[in-house]
Amino acid sequence: MNGLGYGILPSVLVQDHPNLNRIILKDRKGNHLVRKTWMLFHKNSLEFKVVKVFIEFVKKLDFTSAI
């Protein structure tokens, strides 16, 4: 977005940016690449507003329809 390079991101994070060049990654058989990811945090870190807001944001994302 800012001309700083490229990144491999879940499509759910860039779906609101239609001007970005996007390539759906697939394996040799044509299946979409899927990566299972965990988010770990200590409950007491929720006392920090920025952490709490970020975690709430991620929880609202629909990763099942991200492709």
Short mmCIF file of C-alpha atoms in Angstrom, two decimals:
data_model
loop_
_atom_site.label_atom_id
_atom_site.label_comp_id
_atom_site.label_asym_id
_atom_site.label_seq_id
_atom_site.Cartn_x
_atom_site.Cartn_y
_atom_site.Cartn_z
CA MET A 1 0.00 0.00 0.00
CA ASN A 2 2.83 2.38 0.79
CA GLY A 3 5.30 1.12 -1.79
CA LEU A 4 7.42 -0.62 0.82
CA GLY A 5 7.45 -4.07 -0.72
CA TYR A 6 5.30 -7.16 -0.47
CA GLY A 7 3.93 -9.52 2.12
CA ILE A 8 2.14 -12.82 2.39
CA LEU A 9 -1.09 -12.06 4.22
CA PRO A 10 -4.48 -13.65 4.70
CA SER A 11 -6.85 -12.21 2.11
CA VAL A 12 -9.22 -11.13 4.87
CA LEU A 13 -6.70 -8.43 5.80
CA VAL A 14 -6.51 -6.93 2.31
CA GLN A 15 -10.05 -7.37 0.98
CA ASP A 16 -10.82 -3.68 1.60
CA HIS A 17 -7.86 -2.60 -0.58
CA PRO A 18 -8.83 -3.34 -4.20
CA ASN A 19 -5.81 -1.44 -5.58
CA LEU A 20 -3.35 -3.98 -4.15
CA ASN A 21 -1.98 -6.64 -6.45
CA ARG A 22 -3.14 -9.98 -5.06
CA ILE A 23 -2.19 -13.53 -5.96
CA ILE A 24 -4.04 -16.48 -4.46
CA LEU A 25 -1.42 -19.02 -3.41
CA LYS A 26 -2.08 -22.62 -4.45
CA ASP A 27 -0.20 -25.89 -4.22
CA ARG A 28 0.82 -28.00 -7.22
CA LYS A 29 -2.61 -29.65 -7.32
CA GLY A 30 -4.40 -26.27 -7.44
CA ASN A 31 -5.62 -26.35 -3.85
CA HIS A 32 -5.60 -23.09 -1.91
CA LEU A 33 -2.80 -22.91 0.64
CA VAL A 34 -4.18 -22.85 4.17
CA ARG A 35 -2.17 -22.14 7.29
CA LYS A 36 -3.53 -22.80 10.74
CA THR A 37 -2.52 -20.03 13.09
CA TRP A 38 -2.84 -19.58 16.83
CA MET A 39 -2.93 -16.36 18.81
CA LEU A 40 -1.62 -16.76 22.33
CA PHE A 41 -1.76 -14.09 24.99
CA HIS A 42 -1.81 -13.75 28.74
CA LYS A 43 -5.17 -12.70 30.18
CA ASN A 44 -3.51 -9.89 32.10
CA SER A 45 -2.31 -8.38 28.81
CA LEU A 46 -5.96 -7.50 28.15
CA GLU A 47 -5.45 -4.66 30.64
CA PHE A 48 -3.63 -2.82 27.81
CA LYS A 49 -6.22 -1.17 25.60
CA VAL A 50 -4.23 -1.64 22.38
CA VAL A 51 -3.90 -5.40 23.04
CA LYS A 52 -7.57 -5.76 23.94
CA VAL A 53 -8.73 -3.85 20.83
CA PHE A 54 -6.46 -5.92 18.58
CA ILE A 55 -7.70 -9.23 20.02
CA GLU A 56 -11.32 -8.13 19.68
CA PHE A 57 -10.64 -7.12 16.06
CA VAL A 58 -9.11 -10.49 15.19
CA LYS A 59 -11.95 -12.38 16.88
CA LYS A 60 -14.46 -10.60 14.62
CA LEU A 61 -12.69 -11.59 11.40
CA ASP A 62 -14.23 -14.36 9.33
CA PHE A 63 -11.27 -16.47 8.29
CA THR A 64 -13.46 -19.24 6.86
CA SER A 65 -14.52 -17.15 3.86
CA ALA A 66 -11.22 -15.36 3.36
CA ILE A 67 -10.37 -16.86 -0.04
#
